[in-house]
Short mmCIF file of C-alpha atoms and ligand atoms in Angstrom, two decimals:
data_model
loop_
_atom_site.label_atom_id
_atom_site.label_comp_id
_atom_site.label_asym_id
_atom_site.label_seq_id
_atom_site.Cartn_x
_atom_site.Cartn_y
_atom_site.Cartn_z
CA UNK F 514 -71.32 -78.55 -52.69
CA UNK F 515 -74.26 -78.73 -50.28
CA UNK F 516 -75.48 -82.13 -49.19
CA UNK F 517 -78.78 -83.33 -50.54
CA UNK F 518 -81.27 -85.97 -49.55
CA UNK F 519 -82.74 -88.40 -52.05
CA UNK F 520 -86.51 -88.04 -51.86
CA UNK F 521 -87.43 -90.16 -54.89
CA UNK F 522 -85.50 -93.14 -56.14
CA UNK F 523 -86.08 -96.24 -58.16
CA UNK F 524 -88.45 -98.66 -56.46
CA UNK F 525 -86.77 -101.74 -55.02
CA UNK F 526 -89.32 -103.80 -56.94
CA UNK F 527 -87.26 -102.95 -60.05
CA UNK F 528 -83.98 -104.74 -60.70
CA UNK F 529 -80.94 -102.62 -59.86
CA UNK F 530 -79.65 -103.14 -63.39
CA UNK F 531 -81.63 -104.35 -66.38
CA UNK F 532 -80.00 -107.27 -68.15
CA UNK F 533 -81.78 -106.70 -71.47
CA UNK F 534 -78.92 -105.07 -73.36
CA UNK F 535 -75.36 -104.56 -72.12
CA UNK F 536 -75.40 -100.89 -73.09
CA UNK F 537 -78.89 -100.21 -71.70
CA UNK F 538 -78.69 -101.65 -68.21
CA UNK F 539 -79.71 -98.45 -66.47
CA UNK F 540 -82.80 -97.63 -68.54
CA UNK F 541 -85.90 -99.25 -69.96
CA UNK F 542 -86.60 -99.63 -73.67
CA UNK F 543 -89.64 -97.35 -73.54
CA UNK F 544 -89.71 -94.13 -75.58
CA UNK F 545 -89.39 -90.84 -73.68
CA UNK F 546 -92.82 -89.78 -72.44
CA UNK F 547 -94.35 -93.24 -72.84
CA UNK F 548 -97.12 -94.08 -70.37
CA UNK F 549 -95.75 -97.59 -69.83
CA UNK F 550 -92.81 -96.16 -67.87
CA UNK F 551 -95.12 -94.22 -65.54
CA UNK F 552 -97.52 -97.15 -65.15
CA UNK F 553 -94.60 -99.48 -64.33
CA UNK F 554 -93.43 -97.09 -61.64
CA UNK F 555 -96.89 -96.90 -60.07
CA UNK F 556 -97.31 -100.68 -60.08
CA UNK F 557 -93.82 -101.20 -58.61
CA UNK F 558 -94.41 -98.66 -55.84
CA UNK F 559 -97.74 -100.23 -54.92
CA UNK F 560 -96.17 -103.69 -54.70
CA UNK F 561 -93.32 -102.32 -52.57
CA UNK F 562 -95.52 -100.28 -50.25
CA UNK F 563 -97.87 -103.19 -49.66
CA UNK F 564 -94.92 -105.50 -48.96
CA UNK F 565 -95.95 -107.95 -51.66
CA UNK F 566 -92.79 -108.25 -53.76
CA UNK F 567 -92.06 -111.86 -52.78
CA UNK F 568 -95.62 -112.95 -53.53
CA UNK F 569 -96.12 -111.18 -56.84
CA UNK F 570 -96.24 -112.82 -60.27
CA UNK F 571 -96.31 -110.39 -63.17
CA UNK F 572 -97.75 -111.59 -66.48
CA UNK F 573 -96.38 -109.47 -69.29
CA UNK F 574 -98.11 -109.14 -72.64
CA UNK F 575 -97.09 -109.01 -76.28
CA UNK F 576 -96.72 -105.37 -77.19
CA UNK F 577 -94.35 -102.63 -76.08
CA UNK F 578 -94.51 -104.00 -72.51
CA UNK F 579 -93.32 -107.45 -73.59
CA UNK F 580 -90.02 -106.90 -71.79
CA UNK F 581 -91.56 -106.00 -68.41
CA UNK F 582 -89.88 -109.09 -66.98
CA UNK F 583 -86.53 -107.39 -67.43
CA UNK F 584 -87.61 -104.65 -65.04
CA UNK F 585 -89.84 -106.09 -62.29
CA UNK F 586 -87.92 -108.11 -59.74
CA UNK F 587 -90.88 -110.41 -59.01
CA UNK F 588 -92.07 -113.71 -60.44
CA UNK F 589 -92.49 -113.23 -64.18
CA UNK F 590 -94.33 -115.05 -66.92
CA UNK F 591 -94.63 -113.72 -70.46
CA UNK F 592 -97.86 -114.70 -72.16
CA UNK F 593 -98.74 -115.15 -75.83
CA UNK F 594 -100.54 -112.25 -77.48
CA UNK F 595 -103.82 -111.57 -75.66
CA UNK F 596 -103.55 -114.59 -73.41
CA UNK F 597 -102.40 -112.88 -70.20
CA UNK F 598 -105.79 -113.37 -68.47
CA UNK F 599 -105.74 -117.10 -69.27
CA UNK F 600 -102.18 -117.43 -67.96
CA UNK F 601 -103.04 -115.34 -64.91
CA UNK F 602 -106.06 -117.57 -64.26
CA UNK F 603 -103.82 -120.64 -64.18
CA UNK F 604 -101.26 -118.95 -61.96
CA UNK F 605 -103.79 -117.63 -59.47
CA UNK F 606 -105.63 -120.93 -59.24
CA UNK F 607 -102.42 -122.90 -58.86
CA UNK F 608 -100.89 -120.42 -56.39
CA UNK F 609 -103.81 -118.73 -54.62
CA UNK F 610 -101.46 -117.03 -52.16
CA UNK F 611 -99.71 -115.18 -54.97
CA UNK F 612 -100.51 -111.68 -56.13
CA UNK F 613 -101.04 -112.11 -59.86
CA UNK F 614 -100.92 -109.09 -62.14
CA UNK F 615 -101.85 -109.19 -65.82
CA UNK F 616 -100.50 -106.14 -67.64
CA UNK F 617 -101.80 -105.58 -71.18
CA UNK F 618 -101.95 -103.08 -74.02
CA UNK F 619 -105.12 -102.33 -75.96
CA UNK F 620 -104.24 -104.40 -79.02
CA UNK F 621 -103.34 -107.27 -76.72
CA UNK F 622 -106.35 -107.02 -74.42
CA UNK F 623 -109.16 -105.63 -76.55
CA UNK F 624 -108.37 -107.16 -79.98
CA UNK F 625 -106.69 -110.56 -80.05
CA UNK F 626 -107.37 -111.15 -76.34
CA UNK F 627 -110.94 -109.86 -76.17
CA UNK F 628 -112.35 -113.28 -75.36
CA UNK F 629 -109.80 -114.03 -72.63
CA UNK F 630 -110.40 -110.82 -70.70
CA UNK F 631 -114.21 -111.05 -70.93
CA UNK F 632 -114.29 -114.63 -69.69
CA UNK F 633 -111.71 -114.09 -66.94
CA UNK F 634 -113.72 -111.09 -65.72
CA UNK F 635 -116.96 -113.02 -66.01
CA UNK F 636 -115.54 -115.86 -63.92
CA UNK F 637 -114.39 -113.34 -61.35
CA UNK F 638 -110.82 -114.59 -61.37
CA UNK F 639 -109.08 -113.14 -58.35
CA UNK F 640 -106.24 -111.26 -60.03
CA UNK F 641 -105.63 -107.66 -61.09
CA UNK F 642 -105.46 -106.38 -64.64
CA UNK F 643 -103.73 -103.15 -65.64
CA UNK F 644 -104.87 -102.18 -69.09
CA UNK F 645 -102.79 -99.62 -70.98
CA UNK F 646 -105.06 -97.87 -73.46
CA UNK F 647 -102.97 -95.73 -75.83
CA UNK F 648 -105.51 -95.88 -78.66
CA UNK F 649 -103.06 -97.60 -81.03
CA UNK F 650 -100.83 -100.62 -81.60
CA UNK F 651 -97.51 -99.24 -80.39
CA UNK F 652 -95.00 -102.01 -80.83
CA UNK F 653 -95.90 -102.91 -84.40
CA UNK F 654 -95.80 -99.35 -85.69
CA UNK F 655 -99.24 -97.84 -85.29
CA UNK F 656 -102.02 -100.03 -86.67
CA UNK F 657 -105.58 -99.31 -85.57
CA UNK F 658 -106.53 -100.75 -82.19
CA UNK F 659 -110.10 -101.39 -81.01
CA UNK F 660 -109.63 -98.24 -78.91
CA UNK F 661 -108.50 -95.97 -81.77
CA UNK F 662 -110.65 -92.84 -81.82
CA UNK F 663 -113.10 -92.03 -84.59
CA UNK F 664 -111.18 -90.01 -87.18
CA UNK F 665 -107.78 -90.95 -85.71
CA UNK F 666 -105.29 -91.87 -88.43
CA UNK F 667 -103.35 -95.11 -88.12
CA UNK F 668 -101.27 -97.10 -90.58
CA UNK F 669 -104.28 -99.32 -91.28
CA UNK F 670 -106.76 -96.39 -91.33
CA UNK F 671 -104.71 -93.64 -93.00
CA UNK F 672 -107.93 -91.77 -93.76
CA UNK F 673 -108.92 -91.85 -90.08
CA UNK F 674 -111.10 -94.43 -88.32
CA UNK F 675 -114.57 -94.52 -89.86
CA UNK F 676 -117.30 -96.18 -87.79
CA UNK F 677 -119.05 -97.45 -90.91
CA UNK F 678 -115.99 -99.46 -91.81
CA UNK F 679 -114.07 -100.08 -88.58
CA UNK F 680 -116.70 -99.67 -85.89
CA UNK F 681 -116.49 -97.50 -82.79
CA UNK F 682 -113.84 -97.33 -80.05
CA UNK F 683 -114.32 -100.17 -77.60
CA UNK F 684 -114.84 -99.01 -74.01
CA UNK F 685 -113.46 -101.95 -72.10
CA UNK F 686 -114.10 -100.63 -68.58
CA UNK F 687 -117.78 -100.06 -69.34
CA UNK F 688 -118.06 -103.36 -71.19
CA UNK F 689 -116.63 -105.36 -68.29
CA UNK F 690 -118.81 -103.43 -65.86
CA UNK F 691 -121.86 -105.09 -67.42
CA UNK F 692 -120.68 -108.40 -65.94
CA UNK F 693 -121.72 -109.62 -62.51
CA UNK F 694 -118.44 -110.87 -61.14
CA UNK F 695 -115.84 -108.07 -61.22
CA UNK F 696 -115.20 -106.38 -57.89
CA UNK F 697 -113.44 -103.22 -58.94
CA UNK F 698 -113.23 -101.41 -62.29
CA UNK F 699 -111.84 -97.92 -62.73
CA UNK F 700 -110.53 -95.82 -65.61
CA UNK F 701 -107.69 -93.36 -64.94
CA UNK F 702 -105.42 -91.25 -67.15
CA UNK F 703 -101.73 -90.38 -67.20
CA UNK F 704 -102.36 -86.88 -68.56
CA UNK F 705 -101.14 -84.67 -65.69
CA UNK F 706 -99.81 -84.98 -62.16
CA UNK F 707 -103.21 -84.89 -60.50
CA UNK F 708 -104.47 -87.72 -62.66
CA UNK F 709 -101.26 -89.68 -62.23
CA UNK F 710 -101.90 -89.54 -58.47
CA UNK F 711 -105.42 -90.87 -59.08
CA UNK F 712 -103.95 -93.67 -61.18
CA UNK F 713 -101.56 -94.40 -58.33
CA UNK F 714 -104.47 -94.82 -55.90
CA UNK F 715 -106.44 -97.01 -58.31
CA UNK F 716 -103.51 -99.34 -58.95
CA UNK F 717 -102.85 -99.64 -55.24
CA UNK F 718 -106.51 -100.33 -54.53
CA UNK F 719 -106.67 -103.09 -57.15
CA UNK F 720 -103.65 -104.83 -55.65
CA UNK F 721 -104.95 -104.33 -52.11
CA UNK F 722 -108.26 -105.94 -53.04
CA UNK F 723 -106.42 -108.92 -54.43
CA UNK F 724 -104.32 -109.15 -51.27
CA UNK F 725 -107.57 -109.22 -49.30
CA UNK F 726 -108.85 -112.13 -51.44
CA UNK F 727 -111.54 -110.14 -53.22
CA UNK F 728 -112.33 -110.88 -56.86
CA UNK F 729 -111.40 -109.56 -60.29
CA UNK F 730 -110.02 -106.00 -60.39
CA UNK F 731 -109.40 -103.98 -63.54
CA UNK F 732 -107.79 -100.57 -64.00
CA UNK F 733 -107.83 -99.00 -67.46
CA UNK F 734 -105.03 -96.48 -67.81
CA UNK F 735 -105.26 -93.91 -70.63
CA UNK F 736 -101.69 -93.54 -71.64
CA UNK F 737 -99.59 -91.42 -74.03
CA UNK F 738 -97.67 -92.95 -76.92
CA UNK F 739 -95.71 -89.95 -78.23
CA UNK F 740 -93.73 -91.94 -80.78
CA UNK F 741 -96.59 -93.43 -82.75
CA UNK F 742 -98.76 -90.37 -82.31
CA UNK F 743 -95.79 -88.34 -83.65
CA UNK F 744 -95.95 -85.83 -80.81
CA UNK F 745 -93.64 -84.53 -78.13
CA UNK F 746 -94.22 -86.05 -74.68
CA UNK F 747 -95.96 -82.84 -73.56
CA UNK F 748 -98.22 -82.76 -76.63
CA UNK F 749 -99.05 -86.42 -76.10
CA UNK F 750 -100.11 -85.86 -72.49
CA UNK F 751 -102.29 -83.02 -73.65
CA UNK F 752 -103.80 -85.21 -76.38
CA UNK F 753 -104.83 -87.75 -73.74
CA UNK F 754 -106.67 -85.02 -71.85
CA UNK F 755 -108.23 -83.30 -74.83
CA UNK F 756 -109.03 -86.16 -77.20
CA UNK F 757 -109.20 -89.36 -75.19
CA UNK F 758 -111.08 -88.23 -72.07
CA UNK F 759 -114.26 -87.25 -73.97
CA UNK F 760 -114.39 -90.75 -75.51
CA UNK F 761 -113.14 -92.66 -72.47
CA UNK F 762 -114.59 -90.91 -69.41
CA UNK F 763 -112.73 -91.38 -66.16
CA UNK F 764 -114.37 -92.88 -63.13
CA UNK F 765 -115.15 -95.89 -61.03
CA UNK F 766 -117.47 -98.27 -62.84
CA UNK F 767 -117.57 -100.95 -60.15
CA UNK F 768 -116.53 -100.96 -56.52
CA UNK F 769 -117.94 -103.95 -54.75
CA UNK F 770 -115.88 -105.96 -52.39
CA UNK F 771 -117.12 -109.49 -52.90
CA UNK F 772 -117.75 -111.82 -50.00
CA UNK F 773 -114.47 -113.22 -48.84
CA UNK F 774 -115.72 -116.80 -48.79
CA UNK F 775 -114.77 -118.75 -51.92
CA UNK F 776 -118.37 -119.63 -52.74
CA UNK F 777 -118.59 -122.34 -55.34
CA UNK F 778 -114.84 -122.84 -55.58
CA UNK F 779 -113.99 -126.43 -56.44
CA UNK F 780 -112.58 -128.41 -53.49
CA UNK F 781 -108.86 -129.17 -53.52
CA UNK F 782 -108.22 -132.84 -54.33
CA UNK F 783 -105.06 -134.95 -54.40
CA UNK F 784 -103.18 -134.63 -57.70
CA UNK F 785 -103.31 -138.38 -58.43
CA UNK F 786 -107.09 -138.21 -58.12
CA UNK F 787 -107.38 -135.17 -60.41
CA UNK F 788 -105.15 -136.85 -63.01
CA UNK F 789 -107.26 -140.00 -62.66
CA UNK F 790 -104.18 -142.15 -62.08
CA UNK F 791 -105.52 -145.65 -61.50
CA UNK F 792 -104.06 -148.16 -59.07
CA UNK F 793 -102.96 -150.14 -62.12
CA UNK F 794 -100.91 -147.26 -63.53
CA UNK F 795 -99.31 -146.79 -60.14
CA UNK F 796 -98.35 -150.49 -60.00
CA UNK F 797 -94.62 -151.06 -59.93
CA UNK F 798 -94.05 -147.79 -58.13
CA UNK F 799 -90.96 -148.20 -56.02
CA UNK F 800 -91.36 -146.68 -52.59
CA UNK F 801 -89.67 -143.28 -52.59
CA UNK F 802 -86.50 -143.00 -50.62
CA UNK F 803 -86.32 -140.19 -48.12
CA UNK F 804 -85.42 -137.77 -50.87
CA UNK F 805 -87.28 -134.91 -49.27
CA UNK F 806 -84.58 -134.79 -46.65
CA UNK F 807 -81.86 -135.18 -49.24
CA UNK F 808 -82.94 -131.94 -50.95
CA UNK F 809 -81.06 -132.80 -54.12
CA UNK F 810 -81.53 -130.66 -57.16
CA UNK F 811 -80.62 -131.44 -60.72
CA UNK F 812 -81.24 -129.46 -63.87
CA UNK F 813 -80.72 -131.22 -67.16
CA UNK F 814 -80.91 -130.14 -70.78
CA UNK F 815 -81.34 -132.95 -73.28
CA UNK F 816 -80.86 -132.00 -76.91
CA UNK F 817 -80.58 -133.65 -80.30
CA UNK F 818 -82.59 -134.43 -83.41
CA UNK F 819 -86.29 -135.28 -83.31
CA UNK F 820 -86.54 -139.08 -83.44
CA UNK F 821 -83.59 -139.65 -81.07
CA UNK F 822 -85.92 -139.98 -78.10
CA UNK F 823 -84.79 -136.67 -76.63
CA UNK F 824 -88.18 -135.67 -75.27
CA UNK F 825 -88.94 -139.19 -74.04
CA UNK F 826 -85.64 -139.34 -72.18
CA UNK F 827 -86.64 -136.12 -70.42
CA UNK F 828 -90.05 -137.55 -69.56
CA UNK F 829 -88.51 -140.71 -68.15
CA UNK F 830 -86.15 -138.68 -66.02
CA UNK F 831 -89.05 -136.58 -64.75
CA UNK F 832 -91.02 -139.73 -63.94
CA UNK F 833 -88.10 -141.16 -62.03
CA UNK F 834 -88.02 -137.93 -60.04
CA UNK F 835 -91.76 -138.17 -59.35
CA UNK F 836 -91.41 -141.72 -58.08
CA UNK F 837 -88.58 -140.52 -55.86
CA UNK F 838 -91.06 -138.03 -54.39
CA UNK F 839 -89.24 -135.03 -55.81
CA UNK F 840 -90.70 -131.92 -57.40
CA UNK F 841 -90.21 -132.21 -61.16
CA UNK F 842 -90.69 -130.22 -64.34
CA UNK F 843 -90.29 -131.18 -67.99
CA UNK F 844 -90.41 -128.54 -70.69
CA UNK F 845 -90.12 -129.61 -74.33
CA UNK F 846 -89.03 -127.39 -77.19
CA UNK F 847 -89.08 -128.42 -80.82
CA UNK F 848 -89.72 -126.92 -84.21
CA UNK F 849 -92.64 -127.62 -86.51
CA UNK F 850 -90.89 -130.72 -87.85
CA UNK F 851 -91.02 -133.24 -85.02
CA UNK F 852 -88.78 -135.82 -86.78
CA UNK F 853 -85.21 -134.95 -87.71
CA UNK F 854 -85.61 -131.28 -86.79
CA UNK F 855 -83.82 -130.19 -83.65
CA UNK F 856 -85.51 -130.87 -80.35
CA UNK F 857 -84.58 -130.31 -76.77
CA UNK F 858 -86.15 -130.42 -73.36
CA UNK F 859 -85.46 -129.02 -69.93
CA UNK F 860 -85.85 -131.21 -66.86
CA UNK F 861 -85.64 -130.09 -63.24
CA UNK F 862 -85.68 -132.41 -60.23
CA UNK F 863 -85.70 -130.90 -56.79
CA UNK F 864 -86.52 -131.56 -53.18
CA UNK F 865 -88.03 -128.08 -53.12
CA UNK F 866 -90.58 -126.27 -55.24
CA UNK F 867 -89.27 -125.42 -58.69
CA UNK F 868 -89.28 -121.72 -59.54
CA UNK F 869 -89.02 -122.03 -63.31
CA UNK F 870 -89.00 -125.02 -65.63
CA UNK F 871 -86.55 -123.22 -67.95
CA UNK F 872 -83.00 -124.51 -67.72
CA UNK F 873 -80.60 -121.95 -69.12
CA UNK F 874 -77.53 -123.21 -67.30
CA UNK F 875 -77.91 -126.96 -66.78
CA UNK F 876 -75.99 -129.10 -64.30
CA UNK F 877 -75.97 -131.78 -66.96
CA UNK F 878 -76.22 -131.50 -70.73
CA UNK F 879 -77.08 -134.63 -72.69
CA UNK F 880 -76.03 -133.77 -76.24
CA UNK F 881 -77.26 -136.37 -78.68
CA UNK F 882 -75.64 -134.66 -81.67
CA UNK F 883 -72.84 -132.24 -82.48
CA UNK F 884 -75.09 -129.24 -83.18
CA UNK F 885 -76.55 -129.49 -79.68
CA UNK F 886 -73.11 -129.93 -78.18
CA UNK F 887 -71.80 -126.79 -79.80
CA UNK F 888 -74.94 -124.82 -79.00
CA UNK F 889 -75.52 -125.75 -75.37
CA UNK F 890 -72.21 -126.94 -73.87
CA UNK F 891 -70.96 -123.37 -73.21
CA UNK F 892 -74.05 -122.84 -71.01
CA UNK F 893 -73.37 -125.77 -68.65
CA UNK F 894 -72.58 -124.61 -65.11
CA UNK F 895 -68.93 -124.63 -64.03
CA UNK F 896 -68.18 -128.10 -62.69
CA UNK F 897 -71.22 -129.52 -64.51
CA UNK F 898 -71.30 -132.50 -66.82
CA UNK F 899 -71.68 -132.96 -70.56
CA UNK F 900 -72.70 -136.41 -71.83
CA UNK F 901 -71.94 -136.48 -75.54
CA UNK F 902 -73.27 -139.13 -77.88
CA UNK F 903 -69.95 -139.88 -79.65
CA UNK F 904 -66.67 -141.48 -78.67
CA UNK F 905 -64.78 -138.16 -78.75
CA UNK F 906 -65.39 -134.43 -78.85
CA UNK F 907 -64.87 -132.69 -82.21
CA UNK F 908 -61.16 -131.85 -82.57
CA UNK F 909 -61.78 -128.08 -82.56
CA UNK F 910 -64.14 -128.06 -79.58
CA UNK F 911 -63.57 -127.97 -75.83
CA UNK F 912 -65.74 -127.44 -72.77
CA UNK F 913 -63.27 -125.91 -70.34
CA UNK F 914 -65.69 -125.23 -67.50
CA UNK F 915 -67.33 -128.68 -67.26
CA UNK F 916 -66.49 -132.38 -67.29
CA UNK F 917 -67.18 -134.21 -70.51
CA UNK F 918 -68.04 -137.86 -70.83
CA UNK F 919 -68.31 -139.21 -74.36
CA UNK F 920 -70.81 -142.06 -74.37
CA UNK F 921 -71.38 -143.42 -77.90
CA UNK F 922 -74.95 -144.23 -76.97
CA UNK F 923 -76.29 -144.72 -80.49
CA UNK F 924 -73.42 -147.09 -81.34
CA UNK F 925 -73.97 -149.04 -78.13
CA UNK F 926 -77.69 -149.22 -78.87
CA UNK F 927 -76.90 -150.44 -82.41
CA UNK F 928 -74.89 -153.28 -80.94
CA UNK F 929 -77.81 -154.18 -78.71
CA UNK F 930 -79.97 -154.32 -81.83
CA UNK F 931 -82.16 -151.19 -81.67
CA UNK F 932 -80.67 -147.74 -82.37
CA UNK F 933 -83.73 -146.16 -80.82
CA UNK F 934 -82.75 -147.23 -77.30
CA UNK F 935 -79.77 -144.85 -77.52
CA UNK F 936 -81.72 -142.53 -75.22
CA UNK F 937 -81.99 -145.29 -72.59
CA UNK F 938 -78.24 -145.88 -72.82
CA UNK F 939 -77.79 -142.19 -72.02
CA UNK F 940 -80.27 -142.53 -69.15
CA UNK F 941 -78.15 -145.34 -67.72
CA UNK F 942 -75.02 -143.19 -68.06
CA UNK F 943 -76.75 -140.30 -66.35
CA UNK F 944 -78.02 -142.45 -63.47
CA UNK F 945 -74.58 -143.88 -62.89
CA UNK F 946 -73.33 -140.36 -62.52
CA UNK F 947 -76.16 -139.02 -60.37
CA UNK F 948 -75.96 -141.66 -57.74
CA UNK F 949 -79.02 -140.50 -55.78
CA UNK F 950 -81.47 -141.62 -58.50
CA UNK F 951 -81.99 -145.36 -58.21
CA UNK F 952 -81.73 -147.67 -61.24
CA UNK F 953 -84.56 -149.85 -59.91
CA UNK F 954 -86.85 -146.80 -60.07
CA UNK F 955 -85.71 -146.18 -63.65
CA UNK F 956 -86.56 -149.81 -64.45
CA UNK F 957 -90.02 -149.42 -62.97
CA UNK F 958 -90.56 -146.33 -65.16
CA UNK F 959 -89.41 -148.24 -68.24
CA UNK F 960 -91.75 -151.10 -67.41
CA UNK F 961 -94.67 -148.68 -67.07
CA UNK F 962 -93.74 -146.86 -70.32
CA UNK F 963 -92.69 -149.55 -72.80
CA UNK F 964 -95.48 -152.00 -73.56
CA UNK F 965 -93.77 -154.21 -76.16
CA UNK F 966 -91.88 -156.96 -74.24
CA UNK F 967 -89.09 -157.25 -76.86
CA UNK F 968 -88.51 -153.51 -76.88
CA UNK F 969 -88.66 -153.43 -73.09
CA UNK F 970 -85.88 -155.98 -72.98
CA UNK F 971 -83.78 -153.87 -75.37
CA UNK F 972 -84.36 -150.85 -73.13
CA UNK F 973 -83.31 -152.84 -70.05
CA UNK F 974 -80.12 -153.83 -71.80
CA UNK F 975 -79.59 -150.24 -72.96
CA UNK F 976 -79.96 -148.93 -69.43
CA UNK F 977 -77.47 -151.44 -68.08
CA UNK F 978 -75.05 -150.84 -70.95
CA UNK F 979 -75.06 -147.09 -70.25
CA UNK F 980 -74.33 -147.68 -66.56
CA UNK F 981 -71.66 -150.21 -67.38
CA UNK F 982 -70.00 -147.83 -69.85
CA UNK F 983 -69.68 -145.08 -67.26
CA UNK F 984 -68.36 -147.50 -64.63
CA UNK F 985 -65.68 -148.74 -67.01
CA UNK F 986 -64.83 -145.20 -68.13
CA UNK F 987 -64.41 -144.18 -64.50
CA UNK F 988 -62.34 -147.30 -63.83
CA UNK F 989 -60.00 -146.69 -66.78
CA UNK F 990 -59.60 -143.06 -65.70
CA UNK F 991 -58.32 -144.12 -62.27
C1 TPP E 749 -100.39 -113.95 -82.38
C2 TPP E 749 -99.76 -112.63 -82.71
N1 TPP E 749 -100.39 -111.78 -83.53
C3 TPP E 749 -99.84 -110.59 -83.81
C4 TPP E 749 -98.63 -110.24 -83.28
C5 TPP E 749 -98.01 -108.92 -83.64
N2 TPP E 749 -98.12 -107.94 -82.58
C6 TPP E 749 -97.13 -107.77 -81.69
S1 TPP E 749 -97.43 -106.52 -80.63
C7 TPP E 749 -98.90 -106.18 -81.36
C8 TPP E 749 -99.78 -105.05 -80.92
C9 TPP E 749 -99.46 -104.54 -79.59
O1 TPP E 749 -100.22 -103.41 -79.34
P1 TPP E 749 -100.79 -103.08 -77.92
O2 TPP E 749 -101.35 -104.30 -77.28
O3 TPP E 749 -101.74 -101.95 -78.09
O4 TPP E 749 -99.54 -102.68 -77.05
P2 TPP E 749 -98.56 -101.43 -77.14
O5 TPP E 749 -97.44 -101.90 -78.02
O6 TPP E 749 -99.31 -100.28 -77.70
O7 TPP E 749 -98.14 -101.24 -75.73
C10 TPP E 749 -99.14 -107.05 -82.41
C11 TPP E 749 -100.34 -107.01 -83.29
C12 TPP E 749 -97.99 -111.16 -82.43
N3 TPP E 749 -96.82 -110.89 -81.86
N4 TPP E 749 -98.56 -112.36 -82.16
S1 SF4 E 750 -94.13 -96.94 -79.24
FE1 SF4 E 750 -95.56 -95.89 -77.88
S2 SF4 E 750 -96.25 -97.42 -76.40
FE2 SF4 E 750 -94.40 -98.19 -77.41
S3 SF4 E 750 -92.70 -97.60 -76.07
FE3 SF4 E 750 -92.91 -96.01 -77.62
S4 SF4 E 750 -94.28 -94.50 -76.74
FE4 SF4 E 750 -94.49 -96.36 -75.53
#
């Protein structure tokens, strides 16, 4: 067999294997002939060629591209339906050095998210938007989108779109081009190789402009959806050229590199000043130890029923971290019923910047009830710790990979006289274990949080009781 040279291969901006489904790790979930696959490839190649992989944050939409974060090996955030421009705004403002990409379908961008895209464009937010216009809602089975053509049948317009009833196709590129702020707006089409090359250049240009600190850039990409259109991939490409191009003409609608200076941008101010933290609220702050040098990291999941102080325990831990001059994050998660439904939160403390506030594999799990124990204990990292709010594990349950410490926190709190300080008992147990977080800092946080003197005293006792319990448990284990 003759030797061959690989001329085209998967961009390194894609993960080597996709973790979405065990049996699908070598391919995306897109239908054959779908424009999303081509658009992804063009975006990935542009990021790779411009050397921006480490700086890129990709905001994926709701729609067929919802799983883009399984494919792009960059920073990823998945936004609620239509809200990608709002999320991208926050990301770009918080991390101005990042290359922020909002990627959206036409239902996402032009229907539910119409306000977000117009206002982000109008503010001239300095990120890039790639807008996949396939004239239909793909993911949900083919409802009419704002971009559906006149006469085009959809599940919600089976008779074909009628302007008198459903209005006319929305031309987003032209609409945004009426605004002052955008720097670059172009419409391209994935209907044949020549046009795919044009799309490639437009995508690259949008990202380049962002790299060069210009303003808002927007590329509308007319894109085939063979599945919903009930066509073969070849027919669908042809349909883009024959039916979509007359309604959505290709071209550059804006090409104006804005002045580089950030005219009118608000000055950067210290966080405490922005949050209006008064001297009074900072009173009792214990001087941070030299934790920056320590570079400790700790990820904790705290789970239980609403009403057990699960979220508050997470907040207290995060505040202790802040007072220790660490980077912190606290991410709550609870159902519609805040009391007695299940609730959990993720807390990260680190001497370095925190990549994601999500804690899938915690160093420490604080399980305030059995459901949480069973659900989350298998995810604790090998060698991690489970603090369980009972005096023993259930007889049929083991956590082979981690250490388990049963701390009957609610019972201890009951003995103190207030079941609700069970969370503080657990905090004490946790502090005793993580010996680089100081109890005096925890006390200062409690004093700043609990206003009622009697309850504060209970909390103090709870904290000490939790520490004491762990010390004695360790002693009896020796
Ligand atoms: C708030 C909200 N409303 C509605 C939905 C249902 N929904 C999911 S995807 C989608 C349409 C996506 O269509 P489009 O943006 O055109 O993307 P495509 O799937 O065609 O790529 C809708 C309506 C949702 N997930 N969330
Ligand atoms: S339904 Fe359409 S847009 Fe969605 S993956 Fe399939 S071809 Fe692509």
